[in-house]
Amino acid sequence: MDDRGQQGREDGVSVMIPCPHCERRPAGEFHFGGPLRDRPGPEAPTGEWIAYTYDQPNLRSVQWEWWFHRAACRQWFLVRRDTRTNQVLESAMPGEVATGMPEGEAGDE
Amino acid sequence: MTDRMWRDHDLKDAYDVVIIGGGVHGLATAYYLAQQGVTNVAVLEARYVGFGGSGRNTAIVRSNYRTPEGIAFYDHSVKLYEKLAGELDYNIMFSQRGHLTLAHTERGVSGLRERALTNQLCGVNSRLIFPDEIRQHVPDMQLEGSLRYPVMAALYHPSGGIIRHDAVVWAYARGADAGGVHVHQLTEVTDLEVTDGAISGVMTNRGRVKAGAVVNATAGYASTIAAMAGRQIPLETHPLQALVTEPLKPWLHSVIVSSTLHVYVSQTDRGELVIGAEVDDYASYSLRGTLPFAESAATHLLELFPFLANVRMLRQWAGLCDMTPDYSPIIGEDPLVKGLFMTVGWGTYGFKAGPASGHLLAEMIASGRTPERLEPFSPGRFAEDRLVGEKAAASVSH
């Protein structure tokens, strides 16, 4: 089944998030900030803002997403994670990696 | 040798209504459609009946919600559950043993007082009670002493309780089958067909099926199904974990919920304690349990019931909850794809609502108009700024 993957660590009992500053720590130390998304510009039509505010891609796949290490360094950073298995493939500070998002988007947050 | 509860069929080329998802919502919708004379209906289930949220929830049924819209809707469901065993001729073991939501702070007490008054105005049996009366219901619960947040009051909801969730889906599947519905297990929808802005059919692992109406009655796959029609919906999938202990003699006769302690517990008829909490706070489709959940749930349970310290845990599991911005479901026709209906976004409160959502959605599909009790939950409410805020009544108690 699609839910039999590693949880980011060999024994699989806890989801582990690799903070770029603090190494791998249990997910409970972090705040999940949602998937990296293309934010409409300030002049975008209301409909685009409503869609951005409410609709969600909610992907069943690998995605780039925001995490915040609230229990330690208190930095926002990016994680590439498989939402089917919680396997984390990489993490990076905003602007460090090509995320497939428009240029400068990640650093604007 | 007993008869099978529902039959297998060849997949037909066309049905009037195709329902995706063989859980309580899909099967109840199919059952009530058949009751209203719409019998050319297929339920397509990718695995087996009750594999998803219907077999993973913690089986609590209640109607003491926060908003008048929510209360009226869940009350309709409780009333349908009360007569369901007779109607479907199946023992669904609905035990209305009483439901207690604890308050540990002044703010918590005033929140529960507001809910009790709103419940009463809507005709739901629910009231605020204080430690003397709480002790009568749960003499073994610690209300003060070493408890970091002493119990100050509780919202007492006598008609709330627990149910045998597997029995409910089996009974609905059997009832739908008897009404002429085809229940297809191991039948996975791989694509939706939209023609000129209207749904025209579905593609499955067993072939193509034409349909004038398609119902997305899934959890954990709702966004995936919507995306097949090029649509996004306002929900994010989070796992909700639970655990059960070894069986004990019957001693806990109420369902106990504490938002402050992030825990709830009930005792099943076979003696196991069923313990749960909030959803995991990150989005995920993983069904694997985690140790931090078991540690946290056990720690908080022991604050209320220290004598359980040596009780062993039997198993833990996870289910997938599609969380909406207002903790209320999304039910109705897609505004941009005619004939594509959804009963999704059931978060952590879906099982108790299955009869009401199935009953009302079947009426909507059969009659072509939206029943009054469904209007608040329409897919268009987010764009129209008409949210039905139930987070205060649904984030820990499910």
XYZ file of C-alpha atoms in Angstrom:
507
model
C 0.000 0.000 0.000
C 1.025 3.606 -0.389
C 1.321 4.144 3.366
C 4.138 1.718 4.095
C 7.072 4.083 3.602
C 9.636 5.125 6.157
C 8.676 7.971 8.411
C 11.981 9.689 7.839
C 13.947 7.513 10.226
C 14.936 3.889 10.511
C 12.583 2.757 13.290
C 9.675 4.751 11.860
C 8.026 5.571 15.207
C 8.206 9.341 14.858
C 8.071 11.771 11.955
C 11.439 13.536 11.842
C 12.049 16.912 10.221
C 15.584 17.912 9.169
C 15.983 21.539 10.264
C 18.743 23.228 8.235
C 20.168 24.658 11.490
C 19.452 22.026 14.097
C 19.608 18.640 12.316
C 16.793 16.089 12.454
C 14.303 16.635 15.261
C 10.830 15.175 16.033
C 7.955 16.854 14.164
C 6.388 17.916 17.477
C 9.065 20.619 17.780
C 7.875 22.258 14.554
C 4.916 24.146 13.188
C 3.659 23.040 9.759
C 3.126 26.033 7.484
C 1.410 24.408 4.511
C 2.532 23.836 0.941
C 4.574 26.380 -0.957
C 2.043 28.179 -3.156
C 1.924 30.914 -5.733
C 0.496 33.958 -3.931
C -1.627 36.344 -6.040
C -0.406 39.896 -6.456
C -2.092 42.724 -4.525
C -4.041 43.781 -7.619
C -5.260 40.262 -8.486
C -9.049 39.833 -8.909
C -11.088 38.933 -5.800
C -11.809 35.474 -7.200
C -8.094 34.666 -7.286
C -7.697 35.764 -3.672
C -10.703 33.698 -2.571
C -9.244 30.644 -4.306
C -5.842 31.298 -2.718
C -7.409 31.766 0.722
C -9.624 28.684 0.736
C -8.913 26.154 -2.026
C -6.060 23.760 -1.364
C -3.967 21.605 -3.729
C -3.827 19.005 -0.880
C -1.410 16.923 -2.933
C -1.000 13.182 -2.459
C 2.618 13.311 -3.655
C 5.989 14.967 -3.047
C 5.686 18.697 -2.361
C 7.704 21.657 -1.124
C 6.251 23.067 2.073
C 6.948 25.531 4.905
C 8.006 24.470 8.404
C 8.902 26.601 11.460
C 11.204 25.290 14.185
C 9.313 26.758 17.109
C 11.116 24.778 19.841
C 14.658 25.777 18.875
C 16.055 28.138 16.218
C 12.657 29.719 15.388
C 13.423 29.903 11.687
C 11.047 29.289 8.764
C 12.463 26.941 6.141
C 11.401 24.661 3.274
C 11.036 20.895 3.279
C 10.433 18.551 0.345
C 8.258 15.757 1.746
C 6.160 12.892 0.378
C 2.707 13.412 1.922
C 1.875 9.716 1.376
C 4.695 8.400 3.570
C 6.058 11.457 5.468
C 9.461 10.677 3.996
C 11.488 13.894 3.870
C 13.723 14.142 0.809
C 15.505 17.413 1.561
C 15.235 20.713 3.395
C 16.585 24.158 2.626
C 16.483 27.791 3.607
C 14.233 29.984 1.407
C 16.036 30.961 -1.784
C 18.599 28.151 -1.512
C 16.893 25.734 -3.902
C 14.918 25.718 -7.119
C 11.380 24.899 -5.966
C 9.584 25.255 -9.260
C 8.008 28.425 -7.879
C 8.321 31.848 -9.548
C 11.645 33.586 -8.968
C 11.833 35.302 -5.587
C 8.569 33.801 -4.321
C 10.070 31.842 -1.461
C 12.091 34.772 -0.146
C 9.066 37.069 -0.161
C 7.367 35.385 2.797
C -23.924 -21.253 5.541
C -25.463 -17.802 5.764
C -26.365 -15.573 2.846
C -23.951 -12.832 1.845
C -25.076 -9.415 3.086
C -24.786 -7.881 -0.363
C -24.265 -9.319 -3.821
C -21.469 -8.958 -6.350
C -22.403 -7.675 -9.805
C -20.794 -7.084 -13.169
C -20.049 -3.400 -13.599
C -22.700 -1.972 -15.941
C -21.838 0.468 -18.768
C -24.078 3.149 -17.285
C -25.798 4.088 -14.030
C -28.025 7.056 -13.215
C -25.882 7.809 -10.157
C -22.323 6.704 -9.415
C -21.180 7.160 -5.815
C -17.422 7.108 -5.179
C -16.606 5.760 -1.722
C -18.054 2.772 0.156
C -18.130 4.317 3.607
C -21.043 5.484 5.702
C -21.638 8.595 3.561
C -21.633 6.834 0.198
C -23.645 3.850 1.389
C -26.198 5.956 3.280
C -26.653 8.165 0.206
C -27.185 5.035 -1.925
C -29.626 3.538 0.590
C -31.746 6.694 0.818
C -31.655 7.174 -2.985
C -33.124 3.688 -3.346
C -35.746 4.556 -0.711
C -36.752 7.500 -2.905
C -37.027 5.346 -6.015
C -33.624 6.067 -7.573
C -32.334 2.510 -7.864
C -29.991 2.521 -10.880
C -27.111 3.407 -8.579
C -23.556 2.083 -8.128
C -21.287 2.533 -5.113
C -17.632 2.238 -6.181
C -15.215 1.392 -3.382
C -11.479 1.148 -4.130
C -10.793 -1.322 -1.300
C -13.574 -2.864 0.801
C -16.666 -1.453 2.467
C -15.603 0.460 5.587
C -11.838 0.500 4.844
C -11.513 4.255 5.314
C -12.797 6.629 7.957
C -15.878 4.489 8.590
C -13.679 1.756 10.083
C -11.177 4.080 11.770
C -13.287 6.597 13.675
C -13.899 6.381 17.410
C -17.644 5.793 16.994
C -18.953 8.774 18.968
C -22.417 10.098 18.096
C -23.649 13.440 19.478
C -25.404 16.658 18.453
C -24.185 19.231 21.028
C -22.499 21.434 18.426
C -22.004 25.201 18.528
C -23.911 26.780 15.632
C -27.685 26.474 15.082
C -26.954 25.113 11.566
C -24.587 22.470 12.908
C -26.859 21.499 15.795
C -29.912 21.044 13.519
C -27.876 18.921 11.106
C -26.266 16.587 13.673
C -29.545 16.338 15.599
C -31.195 15.043 12.415
C -28.449 12.410 12.280
C -28.880 11.326 15.916
C -32.628 10.937 15.342
C -32.018 8.783 12.243
C -29.489 6.677 14.203
C -32.041 6.175 16.992
C -34.387 4.288 14.645
C -31.768 2.805 12.306
C -31.398 -0.601 13.976
C -35.132 -1.223 13.506
C -35.257 0.230 10.013
C -32.301 -1.825 8.731
C -33.024 -4.853 10.945
C -29.435 -4.943 12.177
C -27.952 -4.450 15.637
C -25.824 -1.320 15.332
C -25.284 -1.238 19.124
C -26.143 2.458 19.498
C -25.596 3.193 23.193
C -26.764 6.669 24.262
C -24.810 6.553 27.491
C -24.163 10.278 27.866
C -21.331 12.555 26.733
C -19.349 14.903 29.010
C -17.194 17.751 27.677
C -14.970 19.043 30.482
C -14.040 22.653 31.230
C -10.895 23.394 33.218
C -10.833 27.203 32.988
C -13.282 30.102 33.465
C -13.109 30.710 29.717
C -13.889 27.066 29.084
C -16.914 27.209 31.393
C -18.353 30.256 29.623
C -17.820 28.585 26.228
C -19.699 25.489 27.372
C -22.465 27.637 28.912
C -22.994 29.305 25.538
C -23.120 25.901 23.837
C -25.596 24.520 26.405
C -27.949 27.469 25.867
C -27.694 27.261 22.071
C -28.297 23.489 22.231
C -31.387 24.009 24.409
C -32.793 26.690 22.085
C -32.432 24.179 19.235
C -34.180 21.442 21.214
C -31.078 19.361 21.980
C -30.712 17.884 25.464
C -27.538 19.466 26.811
C -26.717 21.354 30.018
C -23.889 22.582 32.201
C -23.145 20.478 35.293
C -20.649 20.944 38.125
C -18.288 18.660 40.088
C -20.933 17.194 42.448
C -22.986 15.960 39.509
C -19.929 15.061 37.403
C -18.840 12.716 40.235
C -22.182 10.922 40.046
C -21.554 10.134 36.370
C -17.832 9.356 36.632
C -16.944 8.589 40.263
C -13.473 7.332 39.276
C -12.350 10.514 37.516
C -9.892 12.834 39.245
C -11.364 16.344 39.287
C -8.705 18.107 41.384
C -5.736 17.100 43.563
C -2.683 16.489 41.380
C -4.585 17.566 38.265
C -2.807 20.582 36.799
C -6.085 22.025 35.484
C -8.898 21.066 37.912
C -12.257 20.162 36.344
C -14.624 23.106 36.930
C -17.711 22.071 34.951
C -18.899 19.859 32.110
C -21.333 20.067 29.227
C -23.600 17.055 29.823
C -25.300 15.669 26.707
C -27.413 12.641 27.730
C -28.313 11.599 24.165
C -24.679 11.383 23.050
C -22.948 8.013 23.010
C -21.138 5.413 20.968
C -22.104 3.026 18.187
C -20.723 -0.068 16.411
C -19.322 1.670 13.338
C -18.675 -1.477 11.251
C -22.242 -2.631 11.814
C -23.585 0.685 10.516
C -21.768 0.452 7.164
C -22.621 -3.233 6.739
C -26.277 -2.534 7.487
C -26.418 0.370 5.028
C -24.673 -1.748 2.364
C -27.184 -4.542 2.882
C -30.093 -2.087 2.841
C -28.826 -0.440 -0.352
C -28.337 -3.851 -1.989
C -31.876 -4.864 -1.071
C -33.081 -1.630 -2.705
C -31.357 -2.511 -5.989
C -28.082 -0.610 -5.607
C -24.881 -2.263 -6.892
C -22.089 -2.198 -4.315
C -18.767 -2.693 -6.138
C -15.701 -3.323 -3.972
C -12.110 -3.285 -5.314
C -13.333 -0.787 -7.916
C -11.118 2.274 -8.083
C -12.046 5.458 -9.934
C -9.070 6.596 -12.004
C -10.599 9.554 -13.851
C -13.739 11.675 -14.168
C -15.254 12.538 -17.537
C -16.620 16.058 -17.937
C -18.424 17.057 -21.147
C -19.491 20.696 -21.759
C -19.315 21.579 -18.070
C -21.282 18.537 -16.923
C -20.183 15.194 -15.541
C -20.693 12.368 -18.034
C -19.001 9.374 -16.446
C -16.072 7.853 -14.621
C -13.138 5.680 -15.631
C -12.321 2.789 -13.293
C -9.868 -0.082 -13.057
C -12.766 -2.248 -14.332
C -13.686 -0.048 -17.273
C -15.652 3.045 -18.176
C -19.047 3.843 -16.641
C -21.423 6.525 -17.932
C -23.369 8.483 -15.319
C -25.478 11.622 -15.202
C -24.606 12.233 -11.571
C -21.408 11.387 -9.703
C -20.996 11.778 -5.936
C -17.573 12.292 -4.366
C -18.161 10.616 -0.984
C -14.524 10.006 -0.108
C -12.164 11.044 2.671
C -8.426 11.066 2.123
C -9.112 11.026 -1.629
C -11.568 13.924 -1.924
C -8.990 16.344 -3.359
C -7.615 13.661 -5.696
C -11.106 12.956 -7.076
C -11.903 16.681 -7.416
C -8.627 17.227 -9.277
C -9.769 14.654 -11.881
C -12.399 17.250 -12.859
C -9.856 20.074 -12.649
C -11.260 21.320 -9.346
C -9.762 22.242 -5.974
C -11.759 22.226 -2.758
C -11.051 23.930 0.576
C -9.647 21.069 2.562
C -6.367 19.725 3.868
C -5.945 16.076 4.866
C -4.567 15.331 8.348
C -4.269 11.984 10.132
C -6.275 11.454 13.302
C -4.801 8.800 15.567
C -6.449 6.686 18.233
C -5.540 3.773 20.474
C -7.306 1.111 22.502
C -6.307 -0.569 25.744
C -6.748 -4.156 26.809
C -10.330 -4.962 27.928
C -11.326 -3.998 31.471
C -14.456 -4.627 33.500
C -17.140 -2.045 32.696
C -16.450 1.046 34.828
C -16.653 4.067 32.499
C -20.243 4.732 31.493
C -19.887 8.131 29.778
C -17.893 9.508 26.876
C -15.330 11.941 28.380
C -13.769 14.785 26.364
C -11.267 17.414 27.463
C -10.100 20.031 24.973
C -7.706 21.485 27.552
C -6.013 18.106 28.045
C -6.252 17.191 24.324
C -7.807 13.794 25.035
C -11.094 11.907 24.907
C -12.025 8.419 26.080
C -14.910 5.952 26.102
C -15.257 2.279 27.013
C -16.612 -0.129 24.413
C -19.075 -2.887 25.159
C -16.227 -5.401 25.100
C -14.312 -3.402 27.708
C -11.557 -1.698 25.748
C -10.890 1.978 26.380
C -10.875 3.950 23.117
C -8.633 7.011 23.410
C -8.095 9.817 20.927
C -6.937 13.390 20.569
C -6.732 16.138 17.962
C -5.573 15.535 14.401
C -1.818 15.524 13.808
C -0.873 19.138 13.163
C 0.810 18.527 9.801
C -0.943 17.533 6.580
C -0.353 13.895 5.615
C -1.931 10.881 3.938
C 0.084 8.386 5.997
C -1.911 5.807 7.959
C 1.014 4.912 10.241
C 0.716 5.565 13.946
C 3.422 7.498 15.783
C 4.922 7.055 19.240
C 4.536 10.754 20.188
C 0.743 10.395 19.785
C 0.553 7.331 22.062
C 2.771 9.016 24.661
C 0.753 12.213 24.638
C -2.672 10.546 24.729
C -1.617 8.221 27.561
C -0.078 11.079 29.571
C -3.246 13.160 29.391
C -5.521 10.191 30.087
C -3.553 9.521 33.296
C -4.146 13.079 34.485
C -7.861 12.281 34.696
C -7.553 8.575 35.576
C -4.206 7.921 37.367
C -5.241 4.365 38.297
C -4.944 3.338 34.627
C -1.131 3.629 34.792
C -0.558 -0.138 34.507
C -3.169 -0.810 31.847
C -1.642 -2.048 28.610
C -2.258 -0.581 25.192
C -3.497 -3.111 22.614
C -3.161 -1.242 19.341
C -3.138 2.154 17.688
C -4.117 3.337 14.236
C -4.762 6.402 12.110
C -7.556 7.601 9.843
C -7.533 10.425 7.325
C -9.514 13.562 8.088
C -10.227 16.204 5.452
C -10.140 19.397 7.488
C -12.106 22.413 6.246
C -11.504 26.055 7.267
C -14.629 26.136 9.491
C -14.693 22.518 10.766
C -17.978 21.920 8.919
C -18.541 19.607 5.929
C -18.954 20.592 2.267
C -22.115 19.102 0.750
C -23.730 19.908 -2.574
C -23.177 20.251 -6.301
C -19.920 21.634 -7.656
C -20.644 25.213 -8.815
C -18.723 24.684 -12.076
C -19.347 20.997 -12.943
C -23.030 20.110 -13.308
C -23.901 16.719 -11.861
C -20.722 16.437 -9.767
C -21.907 16.245 -6.182
C -19.715 16.105 -3.109
C -20.123 15.112 0.499
C -16.600 15.812 1.679
C -14.600 17.744 4.243
C -15.913 15.513 6.992
C -12.924 16.265 9.206
C -13.215 14.435 12.507
C -17.021 14.531 12.705
C -18.089 12.442 9.708
C -19.268 9.137 11.071
C -21.915 10.587 13.360
C -23.294 12.575 10.395
C -23.567 9.740 7.857
C -27.329 9.191 8.129
C -28.154 12.923 7.891
C -25.812 13.664 5.013
C -26.911 10.549 3.113
C -30.591 11.268 3.691
C -30.419 14.934 2.675
C -27.996 14.485 -0.234
C -30.205 11.705 -1.644
C -33.163 14.092 -1.441
C -31.115 16.753 -3.237
C -30.084 14.403 -6.060
C -33.547 12.867 -6.432
C -35.526 16.126 -6.297
C -33.057 18.547 -7.880
C -33.435 21.088 -5.083
C -31.354 21.751 -1.977
C -32.962 20.759 1.346
C -32.982 23.627 3.843
C -30.719 21.791 6.306
C -28.031 21.369 3.620
C -27.957 25.004 2.467
C -25.474 26.189 5.155
C -22.913 23.593 3.994
C -22.867 24.441 0.273
C -19.545 24.419 -1.623
C -20.074 28.107 -2.430
C -20.132 29.292 1.183
C -16.431 30.166 1.371
C -16.556 32.586 -1.552
C -19.745 34.060 -0.066
C -18.187 34.443 3.405
C -20.846 32.271 5.099
C -18.658 29.987 7.233
C -20.241 27.616 9.787
C -17.665 27.842 12.568
C -17.612 24.610 14.579
C -13.957 24.489 15.638
C -14.789 25.169 19.290
C -17.126 22.160 19.352
C -15.192 19.797 17.088
C -11.425 20.177 17.400
C -10.859 17.633 20.183
C -14.311 16.119 20.698
C -15.216 14.334 17.490
